Amino acid sequence: MKIQPLSDRVVVQAQDADEQTASGLFIPDTAKEKPQRGTVLAVGPGRVENGTKIDMTVKEGDTVLYGKYSGTEVSLDNEDFIIMRESDILGIIQ
């Protein structure tokens, strides 16, 4: 990976949406929802607020949940990534 995020941003690789329902029906591409889960690939150094450095909560390798329309989608070396602020992340999946 050649992206180093700045400030309180993270680079996330979205996990593929489910291709099949729990009952076994296949979901067509037009009906798939945008993924809201992904893996953190890179983390920025954190932000400075009122002269105090605030460290990042997430780290590389974490699986996170984020808002459906969060961040900016970018493509690098034929791979798609999302760059978003840490505040766009809703939670870490343990």
PDB file of N, CA and C in Angstrom:
ATOM      1  N   MET A   1       0.848  -1.171   0.000  1.00  0.00           N
ATOM      2  CA  MET A   1       0.000   0.000   0.000  1.00  0.00           C
ATOM      3  C   MET A   1       0.888   1.226   0.000  1.00  0.00           C
ATOM      4  N   LYS A   2       0.503   2.201  -0.789  1.00  0.00           N
ATOM      5  CA  LYS A   2       1.314   3.385  -0.940  1.00  0.00           C
ATOM      6  C   LYS A   2       0.593   4.639  -0.477  1.00  0.00           C
ATOM      7  N   ILE A   3      -0.452   4.497   0.315  1.00  0.00           N
ATOM      8  CA  ILE A   3      -1.189   5.650   0.810  1.00  0.00           C
ATOM      9  C   ILE A   3      -0.876   5.819   2.289  1.00  0.00           C
ATOM     10  N   GLN A   4      -0.397   7.005   2.665  1.00  0.00           N
ATOM     11  CA  GLN A   4      -0.212   7.331   4.077  1.00  0.00           C
ATOM     12  C   GLN A   4      -1.183   8.456   4.416  1.00  0.00           C
ATOM     13  N   PRO A   5      -2.226   8.167   5.178  1.00  0.00           N
ATOM     14  CA  PRO A   5      -3.210   9.196   5.496  1.00  0.00           C
ATOM     15  C   PRO A   5      -2.627  10.253   6.438  1.00  0.00           C
ATOM     16  N   LEU A   6      -3.165  11.452   6.354  1.00  0.00           N
ATOM     17  CA  LEU A   6      -2.731  12.559   7.191  1.00  0.00           C
ATOM     18  C   LEU A   6      -3.751  12.815   8.294  1.00  0.00           C
ATOM     19  N   SER A   7      -3.302  13.497   9.325  1.00  0.00           N
ATOM     20  CA  SER A   7      -4.158  13.938  10.418  1.00  0.00           C
ATOM     21  C   SER A   7      -4.936  12.755  11.013  1.00  0.00           C
ATOM     22  N   ASP A   8      -6.259  12.895  11.141  1.00  0.00           N
ATOM     23  CA  ASP A   8      -7.072  11.843  11.775  1.00  0.00           C
ATOM     24  C   ASP A   8      -7.801  11.000  10.736  1.00  0.00           C
ATOM     25  N   ARG A   9      -7.157  10.778   9.609  1.00  0.00           N
ATOM     26  CA  ARG A   9      -7.780   9.977   8.548  1.00  0.00           C
ATOM     27  C   ARG A   9      -7.265   8.539   8.581  1.00  0.00           C
ATOM     28  N   VAL A  10      -8.098   7.636   8.068  1.00  0.00           N
ATOM     29  CA  VAL A  10      -7.732   6.225   7.958  1.00  0.00           C
ATOM     30  C   VAL A  10      -8.053   5.733   6.554  1.00  0.00           C
ATOM     31  N   VAL A  11      -7.313   4.730   6.107  1.00  0.00           N
ATOM     32  CA  VAL A  11      -7.578   4.083   4.826  1.00  0.00           C
ATOM     33  C   VAL A  11      -8.221   2.741   5.129  1.00  0.00           C
ATOM     34  N   VAL A  12      -9.393   2.515   4.536  1.00  0.00           N
ATOM     35  CA  VAL A  12     -10.162   1.298   4.796  1.00  0.00           C
ATOM     36  C   VAL A  12     -10.400   0.583   3.477  1.00  0.00           C
ATOM     37  N   GLN A  13     -10.260  -0.742   3.505  1.00  0.00           N
ATOM     38  CA  GLN A  13     -10.631  -1.556   2.350  1.00  0.00           C
ATOM     39  C   GLN A  13     -11.958  -2.220   2.699  1.00  0.00           C
ATOM     40  N   ALA A  14     -12.991  -1.875   1.936  1.00  0.00           N
ATOM     41  CA  ALA A  14     -14.333  -2.391   2.205  1.00  0.00           C
ATOM     42  C   ALA A  14     -14.386  -3.894   1.966  1.00  0.00           C
ATOM     43  N   GLN A  15     -15.124  -4.584   2.826  1.00  0.00           N
ATOM     44  CA  GLN A  15     -15.350  -6.011   2.621  1.00  0.00           C
ATOM     45  C   GLN A  15     -16.475  -6.168   1.617  1.00  0.00           C
ATOM     46  N   ASP A  16     -16.386  -7.204   0.814  1.00  0.00           N
ATOM     47  CA  ASP A  16     -17.391  -7.436  -0.216  1.00  0.00           C
ATOM     48  C   ASP A  16     -18.761  -7.662   0.409  1.00  0.00           C
ATOM     49  N   ALA A  17     -19.772  -7.160  -0.268  1.00  0.00           N
ATOM     50  CA  ALA A  17     -21.150  -7.358   0.183  1.00  0.00           C
ATOM     51  C   ALA A  17     -21.542  -8.828   0.011  1.00  0.00           C
ATOM     52  N   ASP A  18     -22.505  -9.268   0.806  1.00  0.00           N
ATOM     53  CA  ASP A  18     -22.972 -10.649   0.710  1.00  0.00           C
ATOM     54  C   ASP A  18     -23.538 -10.920  -0.673  1.00  0.00           C
ATOM     55  N   GLU A  19     -23.213 -12.089  -1.217  1.00  0.00           N
ATOM     56  CA  GLU A  19     -23.705 -12.478  -2.542  1.00  0.00           C
ATOM     57  C   GLU A  19     -24.957 -13.332  -2.449  1.00  0.00           C
ATOM     58  N   GLN A  20     -25.264 -13.791  -1.215  1.00  0.00           N
ATOM     59  CA  GLN A  20     -26.349 -14.737  -1.028  1.00  0.00           C
ATOM     60  C   GLN A  20     -27.063 -14.410   0.280  1.00  0.00           C
ATOM     61  N   THR A  21     -28.356 -14.587   0.314  1.00  0.00           N
ATOM     62  CA  THR A  21     -29.113 -14.388   1.552  1.00  0.00           C
ATOM     63  C   THR A  21     -28.934 -15.601   2.449  1.00  0.00           C
ATOM     64  N   ALA A  22     -29.391 -15.473   3.694  1.00  0.00           N
ATOM     65  CA  ALA A  22     -29.283 -16.588   4.635  1.00  0.00           C
ATOM     66  C   ALA A  22     -30.071 -17.805   4.152  1.00  0.00           C
ATOM     67  N   SER A  23     -31.117 -17.581   3.372  1.00  0.00           N
ATOM     68  CA  SER A  23     -31.926 -18.695   2.884  1.00  0.00           C
ATOM     69  C   SER A  23     -31.388 -19.291   1.582  1.00  0.00           C
ATOM     70  N   GLY A  24     -30.300 -18.713   1.028  1.00  0.00           N
ATOM     71  CA  GLY A  24     -29.681 -19.294  -0.150  1.00  0.00           C
ATOM     72  C   GLY A  24     -29.971 -18.600  -1.464  1.00  0.00           C
ATOM     73  N   LEU A  25     -30.758 -17.527  -1.435  1.00  0.00           N
ATOM     74  CA  LEU A  25     -31.055 -16.806  -2.671  1.00  0.00           C
ATOM     75  C   LEU A  25     -29.872 -15.912  -3.048  1.00  0.00           C
ATOM     76  N   PHE A  26     -29.551 -15.858  -4.346  1.00  0.00           N
ATOM     77  CA  PHE A  26     -28.465 -15.007  -4.806  1.00  0.00           C
ATOM     78  C   PHE A  26     -28.967 -13.584  -5.020  1.00  0.00           C
ATOM     79  N   ILE A  27     -28.172 -12.610  -4.601  1.00  0.00           N
ATOM     80  CA  ILE A  27     -28.542 -11.203  -4.706  1.00  0.00           C
ATOM     81  C   ILE A  27     -27.916 -10.628  -5.976  1.00  0.00           C
ATOM     82  N   PRO A  28     -28.715 -10.054  -6.872  1.00  0.00           N
ATOM     83  CA  PRO A  28     -28.135  -9.459  -8.090  1.00  0.00           C
ATOM     84  C   PRO A  28     -27.345  -8.194  -7.749  1.00  0.00           C
ATOM     85  N   ASP A  29     -26.403  -7.823  -8.617  1.00  0.00           N
ATOM     86  CA  ASP A  29     -25.557  -6.654  -8.382  1.00  0.00           C
ATOM     87  C   ASP A  29     -26.371  -5.387  -8.174  1.00  0.00           C
ATOM     88  N   THR A  30     -27.478  -5.254  -8.872  1.00  0.00           N
ATOM     89  CA  THR A  30     -28.283  -4.043  -8.767  1.00  0.00           C
ATOM     90  C   THR A  30     -28.985  -3.919  -7.421  1.00  0.00           C
ATOM     91  N   ALA A  31     -29.149  -5.003  -6.699  1.00  0.00           N
ATOM     92  CA  ALA A  31     -29.850  -4.977  -5.420  1.00  0.00           C
ATOM     93  C   ALA A  31     -28.912  -5.001  -4.215  1.00  0.00           C
ATOM     94  N   LYS A  32     -27.606  -5.132  -4.444  1.00  0.00           N
ATOM     95  CA  LYS A  32     -26.656  -5.190  -3.330  1.00  0.00           C
ATOM     96  C   LYS A  32     -26.530  -3.828  -2.677  1.00  0.00           C
ATOM     97  N   GLU A  33     -26.413  -3.863  -1.359  1.00  0.00           N
ATOM     98  CA  GLU A  33     -26.214  -2.621  -0.619  1.00  0.00           C
ATOM     99  C   GLU A  33     -24.734  -2.307  -0.542  1.00  0.00           C
ATOM    100  N   LYS A  34     -24.433  -1.042  -0.381  1.00  0.00           N
ATOM    101  CA  LYS A  34     -23.053  -0.596  -0.248  1.00  0.00           C
ATOM    102  C   LYS A  34     -22.495  -1.166   1.061  1.00  0.00           C
ATOM    103  N   PRO A  35     -21.269  -1.701   1.040  1.00  0.00           N
ATOM    104  CA  PRO A  35     -20.720  -2.283   2.275  1.00  0.00           C
ATOM    105  C   PRO A  35     -20.535  -1.230   3.365  1.00  0.00           C
ATOM    106  N   GLN A  36     -20.679  -1.645   4.606  1.00  0.00           N
ATOM    107  CA  GLN A  36     -20.492  -0.761   5.744  1.00  0.00           C
ATOM    108  C   GLN A  36     -19.474  -1.343   6.718  1.00  0.00           C
ATOM    109  N   ARG A  37     -18.704  -2.302   6.245  1.00  0.00           N
ATOM    110  CA  ARG A  37     -17.706  -2.967   7.077  1.00  0.00           C
ATOM    111  C   ARG A  37     -16.425  -3.052   6.269  1.00  0.00           C
ATOM    112  N   GLY A  38     -15.291  -2.869   6.933  1.00  0.00           N
ATOM    113  CA  GLY A  38     -14.032  -2.946   6.220  1.00  0.00           C
ATOM    114  C   GLY A  38     -12.859  -3.129   7.167  1.00  0.00           C
ATOM    115  N   THR A  39     -11.680  -3.275   6.579  1.00  0.00           N
ATOM    116  CA  THR A  39     -10.449  -3.476   7.331  1.00  0.00           C
ATOM    117  C   THR A  39      -9.584  -2.231   7.204  1.00  0.00           C
ATOM    118  N   VAL A  40      -9.073  -1.761   8.328  1.00  0.00           N
ATOM    119  CA  VAL A  40      -8.201  -0.588   8.337  1.00  0.00           C
ATOM    120  C   VAL A  40      -6.833  -0.999   7.827  1.00  0.00           C
ATOM    121  N   LEU A  41      -6.363  -0.316   6.772  1.00  0.00           N
ATOM    122  CA  LEU A  41      -5.062  -0.627   6.175  1.00  0.00           C
ATOM    123  C   LEU A  41      -3.973   0.336   6.600  1.00  0.00           C
ATOM    124  N   ALA A  42      -4.318   1.587   6.869  1.00  0.00           N
ATOM    125  CA  ALA A  42      -3.337   2.588   7.287  1.00  0.00           C
ATOM    126  C   ALA A  42      -4.029   3.627   8.154  1.00  0.00           C
ATOM    127  N   VAL A  43      -3.274   4.188   9.095  1.00  0.00           N
ATOM    128  CA  VAL A  43      -3.811   5.140  10.053  1.00  0.00           C
ATOM    129  C   VAL A  43      -2.913   6.371  10.084  1.00  0.00           C
ATOM    130  N   GLY A  44      -3.520   7.552  10.115  1.00  0.00           N
ATOM    131  CA  GLY A  44      -2.774   8.793  10.234  1.00  0.00           C
ATOM    132  C   GLY A  44      -2.223   8.968  11.646  1.00  0.00           C
ATOM    133  N   PRO A  45      -1.428  10.007  11.862  1.00  0.00           N
ATOM    134  CA  PRO A  45      -0.790  10.212  13.169  1.00  0.00           C
ATOM    135  C   PRO A  45      -1.716  10.727  14.259  1.00  0.00           C
ATOM    136  N   GLY A  46      -2.890  11.207  13.912  1.00  0.00           N
ATOM    137  CA  GLY A  46      -3.810  11.775  14.902  1.00  0.00           C
ATOM    138  C   GLY A  46      -3.997  13.253  14.626  1.00  0.00           C
ATOM    139  N   ARG A  47      -4.824  13.895  15.439  1.00  0.00           N
ATOM    140  CA  ARG A  47      -5.095  15.316  15.205  1.00  0.00           C
ATOM    141  C   ARG A  47      -4.646  16.146  16.406  1.00  0.00           C
ATOM    142  N   VAL A  48      -4.523  17.437  16.180  1.00  0.00           N
ATOM    143  CA  VAL A  48      -4.183  18.373  17.248  1.00  0.00           C
ATOM    144  C   VAL A  48      -5.393  19.252  17.503  1.00  0.00           C
ATOM    145  N   GLU A  49      -5.815  19.297  18.749  1.00  0.00           N
ATOM    146  CA  GLU A  49      -6.979  20.084  19.127  1.00  0.00           C
ATOM    147  C   GLU A  49      -6.611  20.939  20.332  1.00  0.00           C
ATOM    148  N   ASN A  50      -6.704  22.257  20.190  1.00  0.00           N
ATOM    149  CA  ASN A  50      -6.339  23.203  21.257  1.00  0.00           C
ATOM    150  C   ASN A  50      -4.916  22.982  21.757  1.00  0.00           C
ATOM    151  N   GLY A  51      -4.012  22.662  20.847  1.00  0.00           N
ATOM    152  CA  GLY A  51      -2.608  22.466  21.206  1.00  0.00           C
ATOM    153  C   GLY A  51      -2.284  21.102  21.796  1.00  0.00           C
ATOM    154  N   THR A  52      -3.256  20.220  21.896  1.00  0.00           N
ATOM    155  CA  THR A  52      -3.044  18.884  22.464  1.00  0.00           C
ATOM    156  C   THR A  52      -3.202  17.843  21.373  1.00  0.00           C
ATOM    157  N   LYS A  53      -2.221  16.940  21.268  1.00  0.00           N
ATOM    158  CA  LYS A  53      -2.298  15.870  20.267  1.00  0.00           C
ATOM    159  C   LYS A  53      -3.242  14.783  20.765  1.00  0.00           C
ATOM    160  N   ILE A  54      -4.187  14.406  19.909  1.00  0.00           N
ATOM    161  CA  ILE A  54      -5.143  13.348  20.238  1.00  0.00           C
ATOM    162  C   ILE A  54      -4.801  12.134  19.376  1.00  0.00           C
ATOM    163  N   ASP A  55      -4.395  11.050  20.021  1.00  0.00           N
ATOM    164  CA  ASP A  55      -4.004   9.833  19.314  1.00  0.00           C
ATOM    165  C   ASP A  55      -5.213   9.137  18.710  1.00  0.00           C
ATOM    166  N   MET A  56      -4.930   8.299  17.712  1.00  0.00           N
ATOM    167  CA  MET A  56      -5.975   7.535  17.038  1.00  0.00           C
ATOM    168  C   MET A  56      -6.426   6.366  17.907  1.00  0.00           C
ATOM    169  N   THR A  57      -7.702   6.038  17.808  1.00  0.00           N
ATOM    170  CA  THR A  57      -8.269   4.909  18.541  1.00  0.00           C
ATOM    171  C   THR A  57      -8.126   3.616  17.758  1.00  0.00           C
ATOM    172  N   VAL A  58      -8.296   3.697  16.432  1.00  0.00           N
ATOM    173  CA  VAL A  58      -8.194   2.498  15.601  1.00  0.00           C
ATOM    174  C   VAL A  58      -6.743   2.263  15.206  1.00  0.00           C
ATOM    175  N   LYS A  59      -6.456   1.022  14.826  1.00  0.00           N
ATOM    176  CA  LYS A  59      -5.104   0.675  14.380  1.00  0.00           C
ATOM    177  C   LYS A  59      -5.199  -0.210  13.148  1.00  0.00           C
ATOM    178  N   GLU A  60      -4.096  -0.377  12.469  1.00  0.00           N
ATOM    179  CA  GLU A  60      -4.071  -1.209  11.272  1.00  0.00           C
ATOM    180  C   GLU A  60      -4.525  -2.622  11.613  1.00  0.00           C
ATOM    181  N   GLY A  61      -5.353  -3.190  10.740  1.00  0.00           N
ATOM    182  CA  GLY A  61      -5.848  -4.552  10.937  1.00  0.00           C
ATOM    183  C   GLY A  61      -7.202  -4.621  11.616  1.00  0.00           C
ATOM    184  N   ASP A  62      -7.675  -3.522  12.213  1.00  0.00           N
ATOM    185  CA  ASP A  62      -8.991  -3.527  12.854  1.00  0.00           C
ATOM    186  C   ASP A  62     -10.092  -3.677  11.803  1.00  0.00           C
ATOM    187  N   THR A  63     -11.144  -4.405  12.153  1.00  0.00           N
ATOM    188  CA  THR A  63     -12.337  -4.481  11.318  1.00  0.00           C
ATOM    189  C   THR A  63     -13.323  -3.487  11.899  1.00  0.00           C
ATOM    190  N   VAL A  64     -13.786  -2.557  11.054  1.00  0.00           N
ATOM    191  CA  VAL A  64     -14.614  -1.454  11.543  1.00  0.00           C
ATOM    192  C   VAL A  64     -15.944  -1.372  10.808  1.00  0.00           C
ATOM    193  N   LEU A  65     -16.915  -0.740  11.462  1.00  0.00           N
ATOM    194  CA  LEU A  65     -18.196  -0.398  10.854  1.00  0.00           C
ATOM    195  C   LEU A  65     -18.195   1.102  10.615  1.00  0.00           C
ATOM    196  N   TYR A  66     -18.691   1.528   9.450  1.00  0.00           N
ATOM    197  CA  TYR A  66     -18.725   2.948   9.134  1.00  0.00           C
ATOM    198  C   TYR A  66     -20.031   3.271   8.431  1.00  0.00           C
ATOM    199  N   GLY A  67     -20.341   4.551   8.349  1.00  0.00           N
ATOM    200  CA  GLY A  67     -21.572   5.004   7.706  1.00  0.00           C
ATOM    201  C   GLY A  67     -21.597   4.636   6.232  1.00  0.00           C
ATOM    202  N   LYS A  68     -22.786   4.442   5.705  1.00  0.00           N
ATOM    203  CA  LYS A  68     -22.957   3.981   4.328  1.00  0.00           C
ATOM    204  C   LYS A  68     -22.318   4.912   3.307  1.00  0.00           C
ATOM    205  N   TYR A  69     -22.349   6.213   3.547  1.00  0.00           N
ATOM    206  CA  TYR A  69     -21.812   7.173   2.584  1.00  0.00           C
ATOM    207  C   TYR A  69     -20.619   7.929   3.154  1.00  0.00           C
ATOM    208  N   SER A  70     -19.848   7.300   4.020  1.00  0.00           N
ATOM    209  CA  SER A  70     -18.696   7.938   4.645  1.00  0.00           C
ATOM    210  C   SER A  70     -17.482   7.931   3.733  1.00  0.00           C
ATOM    211  N   GLY A  71     -16.651   8.931   3.900  1.00  0.00           N
ATOM    212  CA  GLY A  71     -15.352   8.959   3.254  1.00  0.00           C
ATOM    213  C   GLY A  71     -15.371   9.232   1.765  1.00  0.00           C
ATOM    214  N   THR A  72     -14.173   9.121   1.189  1.00  0.00           N
ATOM    215  CA  THR A  72     -13.958   9.342  -0.233  1.00  0.00           C
ATOM    216  C   THR A  72     -13.383   8.075  -0.834  1.00  0.00           C
ATOM    217  N   GLU A  73     -14.009   7.585  -1.883  1.00  0.00           N
ATOM    218  CA  GLU A  73     -13.522   6.366  -2.539  1.00  0.00           C
ATOM    219  C   GLU A  73     -12.399   6.730  -3.495  1.00  0.00           C
ATOM    220  N   VAL A  74     -11.288   5.983  -3.407  1.00  0.00           N
ATOM    221  CA  VAL A  74     -10.151   6.183  -4.302  1.00  0.00           C
ATOM    222  C   VAL A  74      -9.732   4.835  -4.869  1.00  0.00           C
ATOM    223  N   SER A  75      -9.088   4.878  -6.029  1.00  0.00           N
ATOM    224  CA  SER A  75      -8.599   3.659  -6.662  1.00  0.00           C
ATOM    225  C   SER A  75      -7.102   3.810  -6.871  1.00  0.00           C
ATOM    226  N   LEU A  76      -6.335   2.801  -6.468  1.00  0.00           N
ATOM    227  CA  LEU A  76      -4.887   2.817  -6.607  1.00  0.00           C
ATOM    228  C   LEU A  76      -4.428   1.407  -6.953  1.00  0.00           C
ATOM    229  N   ASP A  77      -3.681   1.273  -8.042  1.00  0.00           N
ATOM    230  CA  ASP A  77      -3.200  -0.041  -8.490  1.00  0.00           C
ATOM    231  C   ASP A  77      -4.344  -1.037  -8.663  1.00  0.00           C
ATOM    232  N   ASN A  78      -5.438  -0.584  -9.258  1.00  0.00           N
ATOM    233  CA  ASN A  78      -6.621  -1.412  -9.532  1.00  0.00           C
ATOM    234  C   ASN A  78      -7.287  -1.960  -8.274  1.00  0.00           C
ATOM    235  N   GLU A  79      -7.078  -1.310  -7.143  1.00  0.00           N
ATOM    236  CA  GLU A  79      -7.765  -1.677  -5.911  1.00  0.00           C
ATOM    237  C   GLU A  79      -8.529  -0.466  -5.421  1.00  0.00           C
ATOM    238  N   ASP A  80      -9.689  -0.692  -4.818  1.00  0.00           N
ATOM    239  CA  ASP A  80     -10.513   0.397  -4.319  1.00  0.00           C
ATOM    240  C   ASP A  80     -10.363   0.517  -2.814  1.00  0.00           C
ATOM    241  N   PHE A  81     -10.228   1.760  -2.350  1.00  0.00           N
ATOM    242  CA  PHE A  81     -10.081   2.063  -0.928  1.00  0.00           C
ATOM    243  C   PHE A  81     -11.006   3.202  -0.574  1.00  0.00           C
ATOM    244  N   ILE A  82     -11.238   3.372   0.719  1.00  0.00           N
ATOM    245  CA  ILE A  82     -12.008   4.506   1.217  1.00  0.00           C
ATOM    246  C   ILE A  82     -11.122   5.236   2.223  1.00  0.00           C
ATOM    247  N   ILE A  83     -10.973   6.546   2.026  1.00  0.00           N
ATOM    248  CA  ILE A  83     -10.252   7.369   2.990  1.00  0.00           C
ATOM    249  C   ILE A  83     -11.292   8.162   3.757  1.00  0.00           C
ATOM    250  N   MET A  84     -11.294   8.017   5.089  1.00  0.00           N
ATOM    251  CA  MET A  84     -12.300   8.680   5.913  1.00  0.00           C
ATOM    252  C   MET A  84     -11.675   9.174   7.206  1.00  0.00           C
ATOM    253  N   ARG A  85     -12.353  10.094   7.834  1.00  0.00           N
ATOM    254  CA  ARG A  85     -11.927  10.557   9.147  1.00  0.00           C
ATOM    255  C   ARG A  85     -12.277   9.490  10.193  1.00  0.00           C
ATOM    256  N   GLU A  86     -11.505   9.469  11.248  1.00  0.00           N
ATOM    257  CA  GLU A  86     -11.764   8.494  12.314  1.00  0.00           C
ATOM    258  C   GLU A  86     -13.166   8.692  12.887  1.00  0.00           C
ATOM    259  N   SER A  87     -13.662   9.921  12.894  1.00  0.00           N
ATOM    260  CA  SER A  87     -14.998  10.192  13.447  1.00  0.00           C
ATOM    261  C   SER A  87     -16.117   9.580  12.593  1.00  0.00           C
ATOM    262  N   ASP A  88     -15.823   9.207  11.325  1.00  0.00           N
ATOM    263  CA  ASP A  88     -16.820   8.540  10.488  1.00  0.00           C
ATOM    264  C   ASP A  88     -16.975   7.063  10.835  1.00  0.00           C
ATOM    265  N   ILE A  89     -16.046   6.533  11.607  1.00  0.00           N
ATOM    266  CA  ILE A  89     -16.102   5.128  12.018  1.00  0.00           C
ATOM    267  C   ILE A  89     -17.053   4.997  13.211  1.00  0.00           C
ATOM    268  N   LEU A  90     -18.011   4.087  13.081  1.00  0.00           N
ATOM    269  CA  LEU A  90     -19.030   3.906  14.104  1.00  0.00           C
ATOM    270  C   LEU A  90     -18.572   2.971  15.215  1.00  0.00           C
ATOM    271  N   GLY A  91     -17.738   1.995  14.892  1.00  0.00           N
ATOM    272  CA  GLY A  91     -17.288   1.056  15.902  1.00  0.00           C
ATOM    273  C   GLY A  91     -16.279   0.063  15.368  1.00  0.00           C
ATOM    274  N   ILE A  92     -15.598  -0.611  16.291  1.00  0.00           N
ATOM    275  CA  ILE A  92     -14.622  -1.643  15.970  1.00  0.00           C
ATOM    276  C   ILE A  92     -15.243  -2.994  16.271  1.00  0.00           C
ATOM    277  N   ILE A  93     -15.174  -3.917  15.333  1.00  0.00           N
ATOM    278  CA  ILE A  93     -15.719  -5.264  15.544  1.00  0.00           C
ATOM    279  C   ILE A  93     -14.645  -6.109  16.213  1.00  0.00           C
ATOM    280  N   GLN A  94     -14.985  -6.688  17.341  1.00  0.00           N
ATOM    281  CA  GLN A  94     -14.012  -7.471  18.104  1.00  0.00           C
ATOM    282  C   GLN A  94     -14.092  -8.931  17.777  1.00  0.00           C
TER     283      GLN A  94
END
